[in-house]
Coordinates of C-alpha atoms and ligand atoms in Angstrom, one line a residue:
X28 CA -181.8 27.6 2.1
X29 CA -184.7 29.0 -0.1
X30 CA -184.1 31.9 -1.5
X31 CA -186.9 34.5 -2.3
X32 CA -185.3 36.2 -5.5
X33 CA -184.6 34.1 -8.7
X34 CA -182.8 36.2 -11.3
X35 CA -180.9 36.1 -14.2
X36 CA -178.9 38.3 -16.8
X37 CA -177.3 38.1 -20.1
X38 CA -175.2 39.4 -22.5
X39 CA -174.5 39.3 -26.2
X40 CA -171.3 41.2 -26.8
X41 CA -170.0 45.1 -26.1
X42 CA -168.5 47.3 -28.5
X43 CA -169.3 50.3 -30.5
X44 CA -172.7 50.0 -31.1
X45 CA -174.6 53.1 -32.2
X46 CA -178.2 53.9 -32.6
X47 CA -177.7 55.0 -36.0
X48 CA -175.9 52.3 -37.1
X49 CA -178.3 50.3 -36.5
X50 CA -181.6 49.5 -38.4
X51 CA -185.4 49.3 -36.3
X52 CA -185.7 45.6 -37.8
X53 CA -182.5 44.8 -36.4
X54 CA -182.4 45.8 -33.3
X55 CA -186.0 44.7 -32.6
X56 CA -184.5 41.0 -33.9
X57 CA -181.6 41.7 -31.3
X58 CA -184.0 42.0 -28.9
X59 CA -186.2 39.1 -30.1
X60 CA -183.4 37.0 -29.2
X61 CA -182.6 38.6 -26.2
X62 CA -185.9 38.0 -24.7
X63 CA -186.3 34.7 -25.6
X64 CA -183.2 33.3 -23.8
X65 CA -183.8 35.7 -20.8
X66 CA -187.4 34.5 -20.6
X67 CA -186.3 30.7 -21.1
X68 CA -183.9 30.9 -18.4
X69 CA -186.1 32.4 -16.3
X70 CA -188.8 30.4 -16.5
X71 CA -186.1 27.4 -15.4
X72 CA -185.4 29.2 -12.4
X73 CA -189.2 30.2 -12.0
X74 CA -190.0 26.1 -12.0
X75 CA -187.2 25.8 -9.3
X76 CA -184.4 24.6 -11.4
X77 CA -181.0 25.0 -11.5
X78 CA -179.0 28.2 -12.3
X79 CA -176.5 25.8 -14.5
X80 CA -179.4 24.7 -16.3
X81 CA -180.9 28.1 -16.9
X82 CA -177.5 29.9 -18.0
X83 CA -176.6 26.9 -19.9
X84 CA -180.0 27.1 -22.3
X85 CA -180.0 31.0 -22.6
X86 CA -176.8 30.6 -24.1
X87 CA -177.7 27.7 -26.3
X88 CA -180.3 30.1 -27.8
X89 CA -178.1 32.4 -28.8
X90 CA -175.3 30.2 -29.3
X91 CA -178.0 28.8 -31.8
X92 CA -178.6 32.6 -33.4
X93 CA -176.5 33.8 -36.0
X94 CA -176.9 37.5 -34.8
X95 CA -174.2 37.1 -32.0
X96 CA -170.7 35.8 -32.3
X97 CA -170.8 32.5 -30.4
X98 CA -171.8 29.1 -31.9
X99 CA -173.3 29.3 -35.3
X100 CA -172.3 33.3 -35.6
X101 CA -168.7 33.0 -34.7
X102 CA -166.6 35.1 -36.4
X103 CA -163.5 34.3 -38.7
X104 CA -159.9 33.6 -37.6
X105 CA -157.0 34.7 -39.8
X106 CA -157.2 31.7 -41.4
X107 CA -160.8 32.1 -42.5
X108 CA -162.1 29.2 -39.9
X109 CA -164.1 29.5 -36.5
X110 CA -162.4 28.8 -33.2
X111 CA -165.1 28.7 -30.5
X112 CA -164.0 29.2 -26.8
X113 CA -166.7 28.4 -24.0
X114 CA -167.0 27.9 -20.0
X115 CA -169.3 27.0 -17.5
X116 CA -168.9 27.2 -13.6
X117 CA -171.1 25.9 -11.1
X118 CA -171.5 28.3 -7.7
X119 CA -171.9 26.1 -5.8
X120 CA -168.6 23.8 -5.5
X121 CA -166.4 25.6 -7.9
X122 CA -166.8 23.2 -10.6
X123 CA -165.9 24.4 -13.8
X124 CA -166.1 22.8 -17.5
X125 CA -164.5 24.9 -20.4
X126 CA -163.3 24.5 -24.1
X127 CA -160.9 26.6 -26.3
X128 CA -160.7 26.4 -29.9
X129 CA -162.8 24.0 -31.3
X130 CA -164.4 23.7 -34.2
X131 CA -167.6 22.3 -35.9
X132 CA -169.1 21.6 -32.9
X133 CA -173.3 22.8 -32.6
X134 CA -173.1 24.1 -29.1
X135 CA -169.8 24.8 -27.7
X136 CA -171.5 25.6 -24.1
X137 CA -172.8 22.3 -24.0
X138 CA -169.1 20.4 -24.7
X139 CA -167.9 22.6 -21.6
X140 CA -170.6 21.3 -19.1
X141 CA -169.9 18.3 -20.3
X142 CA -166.1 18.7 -19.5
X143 CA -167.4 19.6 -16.0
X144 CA -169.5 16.6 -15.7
X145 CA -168.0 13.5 -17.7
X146 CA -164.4 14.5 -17.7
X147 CA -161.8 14.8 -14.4
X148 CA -160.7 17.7 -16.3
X149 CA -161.1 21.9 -16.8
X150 CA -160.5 23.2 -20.0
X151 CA -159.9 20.8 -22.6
X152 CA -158.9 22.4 -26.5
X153 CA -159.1 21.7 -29.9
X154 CA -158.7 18.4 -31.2
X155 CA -159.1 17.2 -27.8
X156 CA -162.2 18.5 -27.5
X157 CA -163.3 17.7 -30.6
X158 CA -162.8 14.4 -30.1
X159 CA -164.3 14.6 -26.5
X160 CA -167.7 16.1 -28.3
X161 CA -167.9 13.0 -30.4
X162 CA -167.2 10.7 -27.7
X163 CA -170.2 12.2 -25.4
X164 CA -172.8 12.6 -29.6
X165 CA -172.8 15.6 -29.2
X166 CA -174.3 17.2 -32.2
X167 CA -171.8 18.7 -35.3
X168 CA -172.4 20.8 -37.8
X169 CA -170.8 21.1 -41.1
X170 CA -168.5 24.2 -41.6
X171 CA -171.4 26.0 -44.1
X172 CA -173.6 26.0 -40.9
X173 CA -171.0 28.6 -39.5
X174 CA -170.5 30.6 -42.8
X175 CA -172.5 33.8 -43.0
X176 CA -171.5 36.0 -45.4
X177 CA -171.5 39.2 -43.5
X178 CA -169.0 38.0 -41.0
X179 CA -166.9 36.7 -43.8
X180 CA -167.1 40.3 -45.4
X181 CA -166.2 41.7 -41.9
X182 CA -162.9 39.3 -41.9
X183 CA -162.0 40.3 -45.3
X184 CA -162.3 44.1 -43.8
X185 CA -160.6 43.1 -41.3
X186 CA -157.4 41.0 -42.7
X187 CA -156.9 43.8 -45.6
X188 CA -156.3 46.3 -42.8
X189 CA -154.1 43.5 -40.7
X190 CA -156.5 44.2 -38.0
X191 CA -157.9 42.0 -35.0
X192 CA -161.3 43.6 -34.0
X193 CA -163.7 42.8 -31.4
X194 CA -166.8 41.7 -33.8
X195 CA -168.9 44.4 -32.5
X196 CA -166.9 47.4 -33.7
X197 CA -168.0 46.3 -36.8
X198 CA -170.8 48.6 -36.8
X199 CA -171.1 48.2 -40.7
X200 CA -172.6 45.0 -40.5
X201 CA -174.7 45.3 -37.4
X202 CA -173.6 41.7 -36.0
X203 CA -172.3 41.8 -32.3
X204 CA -171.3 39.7 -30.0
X205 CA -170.1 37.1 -27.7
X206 CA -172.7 35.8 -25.3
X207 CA -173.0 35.2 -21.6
X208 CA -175.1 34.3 -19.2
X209 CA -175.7 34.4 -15.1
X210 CA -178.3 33.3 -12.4
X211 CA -179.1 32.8 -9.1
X212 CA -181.7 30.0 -8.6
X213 CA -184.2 29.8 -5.5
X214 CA -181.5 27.8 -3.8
X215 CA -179.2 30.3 -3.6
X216 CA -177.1 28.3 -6.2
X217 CA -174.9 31.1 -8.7
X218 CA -173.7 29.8 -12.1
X219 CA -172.3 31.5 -15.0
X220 CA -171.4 30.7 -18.5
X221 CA -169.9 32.7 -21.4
X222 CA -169.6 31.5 -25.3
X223 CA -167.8 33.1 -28.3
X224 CA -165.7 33.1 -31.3
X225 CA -163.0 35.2 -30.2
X226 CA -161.9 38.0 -32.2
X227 CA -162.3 39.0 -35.5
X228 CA -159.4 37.8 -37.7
X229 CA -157.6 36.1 -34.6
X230 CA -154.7 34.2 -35.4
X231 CA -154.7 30.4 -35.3
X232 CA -154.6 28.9 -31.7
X233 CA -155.5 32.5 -29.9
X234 CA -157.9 32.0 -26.6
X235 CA -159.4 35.2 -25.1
X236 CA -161.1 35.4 -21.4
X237 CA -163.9 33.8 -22.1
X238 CA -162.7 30.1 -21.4
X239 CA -160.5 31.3 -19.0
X240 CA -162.1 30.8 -15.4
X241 CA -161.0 33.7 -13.7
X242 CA -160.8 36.0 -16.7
X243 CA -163.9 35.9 -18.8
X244 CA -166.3 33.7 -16.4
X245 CA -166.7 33.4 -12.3
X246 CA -169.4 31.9 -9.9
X247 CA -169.0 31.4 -6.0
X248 CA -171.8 31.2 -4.0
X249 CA -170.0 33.1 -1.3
X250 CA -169.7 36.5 -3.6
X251 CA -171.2 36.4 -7.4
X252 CA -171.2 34.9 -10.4
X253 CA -169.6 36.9 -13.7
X254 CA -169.5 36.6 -17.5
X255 CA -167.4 39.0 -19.5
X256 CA -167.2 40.2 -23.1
X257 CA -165.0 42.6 -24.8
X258 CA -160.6 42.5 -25.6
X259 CA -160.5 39.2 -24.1
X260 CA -156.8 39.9 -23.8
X261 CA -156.8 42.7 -21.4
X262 CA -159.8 40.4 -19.0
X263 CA -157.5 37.9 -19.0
X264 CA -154.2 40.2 -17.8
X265 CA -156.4 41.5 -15.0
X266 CA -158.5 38.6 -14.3
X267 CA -161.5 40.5 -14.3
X268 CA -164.3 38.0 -12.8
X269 CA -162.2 37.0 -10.1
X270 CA -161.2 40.2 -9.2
X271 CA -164.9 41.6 -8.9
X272 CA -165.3 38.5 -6.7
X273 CA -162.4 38.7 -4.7
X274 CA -163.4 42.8 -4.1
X275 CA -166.9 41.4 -2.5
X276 CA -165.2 39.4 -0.6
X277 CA -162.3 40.8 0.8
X278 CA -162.9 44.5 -0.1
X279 CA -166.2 44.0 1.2
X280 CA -167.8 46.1 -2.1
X281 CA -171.0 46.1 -3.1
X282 CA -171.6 44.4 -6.6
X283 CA -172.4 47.6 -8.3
X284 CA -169.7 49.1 -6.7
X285 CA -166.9 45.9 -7.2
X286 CA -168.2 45.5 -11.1
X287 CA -167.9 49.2 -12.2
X288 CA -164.1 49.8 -10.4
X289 CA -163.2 47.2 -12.9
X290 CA -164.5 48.1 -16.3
X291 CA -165.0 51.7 -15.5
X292 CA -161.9 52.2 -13.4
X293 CA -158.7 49.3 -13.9
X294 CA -159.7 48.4 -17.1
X295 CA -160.8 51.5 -18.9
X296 CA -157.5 53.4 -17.4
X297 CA -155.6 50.4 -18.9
X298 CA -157.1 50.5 -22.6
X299 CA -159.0 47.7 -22.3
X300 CA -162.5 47.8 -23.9
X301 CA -165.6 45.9 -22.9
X302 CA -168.4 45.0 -20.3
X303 CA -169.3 42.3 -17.8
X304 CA -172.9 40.6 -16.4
X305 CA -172.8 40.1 -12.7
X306 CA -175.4 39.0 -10.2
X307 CA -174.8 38.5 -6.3
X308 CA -176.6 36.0 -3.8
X309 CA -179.4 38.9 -3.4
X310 CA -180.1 38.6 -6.9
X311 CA -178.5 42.0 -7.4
X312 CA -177.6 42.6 -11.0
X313 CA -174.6 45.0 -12.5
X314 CA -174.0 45.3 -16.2
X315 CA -171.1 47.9 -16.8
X316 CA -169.4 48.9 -19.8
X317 CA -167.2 51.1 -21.3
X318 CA -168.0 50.6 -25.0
X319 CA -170.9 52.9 -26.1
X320 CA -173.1 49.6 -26.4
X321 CA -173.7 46.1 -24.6
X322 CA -176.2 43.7 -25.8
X323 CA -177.9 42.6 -22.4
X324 CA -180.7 41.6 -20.8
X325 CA -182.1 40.4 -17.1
X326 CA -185.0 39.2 -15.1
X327 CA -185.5 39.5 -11.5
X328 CA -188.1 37.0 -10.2
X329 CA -191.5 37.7 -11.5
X330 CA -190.9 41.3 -12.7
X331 CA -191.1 42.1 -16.2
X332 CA -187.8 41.4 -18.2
X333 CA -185.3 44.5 -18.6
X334 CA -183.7 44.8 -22.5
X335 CA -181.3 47.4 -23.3
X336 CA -178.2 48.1 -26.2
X337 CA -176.8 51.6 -25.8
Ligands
LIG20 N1 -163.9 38.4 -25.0 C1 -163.9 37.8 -26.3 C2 -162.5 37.3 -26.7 O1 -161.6 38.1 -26.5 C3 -164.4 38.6 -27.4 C4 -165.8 39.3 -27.1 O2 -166.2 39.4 -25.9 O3 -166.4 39.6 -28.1 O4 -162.3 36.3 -27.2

C-alpha cells in the first residue's frame, strides 16, 4: 500500500524551559539542530525510504550534538560517567533493538538497530553491549568526547544538593534534552526511536523509559509509533507508549485524543513530568507535554517544517 502522507516528528527533551532563560543564539542553535534532523529525515522519507532509516539518522544528528542529552551531550551519573540508554522499533513486524547503559560508544541509536538486526536479541546492556559495538566497528569515542563542561557543572549542582534531575530543569545552563524520533514512510511503514543519557546525577546501573519498549518507545503499524522524554521512571510504571497504542486500538481514541489522556491526564495526576512524539498511519502528529517546554519538531510531506520550544 502507498501511502499519500510521509511525516515525521522529533523531540529533544521536556522540562522547564523558559523563554527567559534562554538566550536568542541559543535557542536559534536549538533550532538549527532541530531542523536539520527533521529536514534529513524527511527528505529520506521524501526519496521513498524507510521510516527506520529516517528516525534512525535524525537522531544520529542530534545524538551527534552536544546541545541535547543523548550521545555526545549525555549527562553525568553519580559517579561522574555517562550511561547512554537507546531503542529502536520497527512498525512493521514489531522488531525491536535497544541498549541500556553503555558507555563510550559514538552513537548509541545505531548499536540498538544493530541489536535488532545482527543479534537474536532485545535489549542488550552494558558491557554486553559494549562488547557487541565492537564486534559489529562500530565507532568509539574516548570519554573527553563526552565531557562538556556545563553538564559537568550541572552534576556538580546537582550531587551537592543529592538531587536526580531531568537535564532540562537545568534552566541555568540552557542544555536540554533526550532525543526522539518518529515516521511514517510512503509505505505506510511506522518506526520510532528514542536516545538519551538518563538523568542527571543517576546512580550507577539506573535505566529510564527510554530503552524500555513499551515505556519510552512504541511503533505498530496497526495504531502509532511513540517516543517519550521526561521522569523516565514514572513512563516506565505506566507504560506510556504502549498505552497510547493500546487506547487507539482498543479504546478506539484518536491520537490527539489517546496521547494527551496520558501526559495531560494519568501521568500529570500521578507526578510524573514530561512529553511524548507520536504519529499515526494518517501521518497525524501529537506532541503533548506537561513541562512548560519540549524541544520538538515535525514535517508532514511536502509542507514546510513546524519548530517549536515553549
Ligand atoms: N526519560 C529519560 C530517562 O528517564 C530522561 C529524559 O527524557 O530526559 O532516562
Amino acid at each position: 500500500m502507498e501511502v499519500k502522507n510521509f511525516a515525521i516528528a522529533i523531540h529533544g527533551g521536556a522540562g522547564t524551559v523558559s523563554k527567559s532563560s534562554m538566550s536568542k543564539w541559543k535557542e536559534r542553535a536549538y533550532k538549527e539542530v532541530l531542523r536539520r534532523a527533521v529536514t534529513v529525515g524527511s527528505i529520506i522519507l521524501q526519496k521513498g525510504g524507510r521510516a527506520l532509516d529516517a528516525v534512525m539518522e535524525a537522531v544520529m544528528i542530534m545524538e551527534d550534538s552536544s546541545l541535547f542529552n543523548a550521545g555526545r551531550g549525555s549527562v553525568f551519573t553519580a559517579d561522574g560517567k555517562h550511561e547512554m540508554d537507546a531503542a529502536i522499533m520497527n512498525g512493521r513486524n514489531l522488531k525491536a533493538g535497544s541498549v541500556a547503559g553503555v558507555t563510550d560508544v559514538k552513537n548509541p541509536i545505531l548499536l540498538a538497530r544493530m541489536v535488532m538486526k545482527k543479534s537474536k536479541h532485545v535489549l542488550l546492556t552494558g558491557e554486553g553491549a559494549l562488547n557487541f559495538a565492537k564486534e559489529q566497528d562500530l565507532e568509539l569515542k574516548p570519554k573527553e568526547y563526552f565531557f562538556d563542561q556545563s553538564r559537568y557543572n550541572q552534576w556538580l549542582r546537582a550531587k551537592e544538593k543529592n538531587k536526580v534531575a531531568l537535564d532540562h530543569d537545568e534552566a541555568s545552563n540552557n542544555k536540554f534534552g533526550t532525543v526522539g524520533a518518529v515516521a511514517l514512510d510512503k509505505k505506510g511503514n511506522l518506526a520510532a526511536a528514542t536516545s538519551t543519557g538518563g538523568m542527571v546525577n543517576k546512580k550507577y546501573g539506573r535505566v529510564g523509559d527510554s530503552p524500555i519498549i513499551g515505556a519510552g518507545t512504541y511503533a505498530n503499524n496497526a495504531t502509532c509509533a511513540v517516543s517519550c522524554t521526561g521522569h523516565g521512571e514514572y513512563f516506565l510504571r505506566y507504560c506510556v507508549a504502549h498505552e497510547v497504542s493500546s487506547l487507539i486500538k482498543y479504546a478506539n481514541k484518536t491520537l490527539e485524543d489517546a496521547s494527551e489522556l496520558i501526559i495531560n491526564g494519568v501521568l500529570k495526576s500521578a507526578g510524573g513530568r514530561g512529553g511524548l512524539i507520536a504519529i499515526d498511519t494518517l501521518g497525524n502528529v501529537a506532541m503533548p507535554f506537561n513541562t512548560s517546554g519540549m524541544y520538538r519538531a515535525y514535517k508532514i510531506s511536502l509542507e514546510k517544517e513546524f519548530i517549536s520550544i515553549y
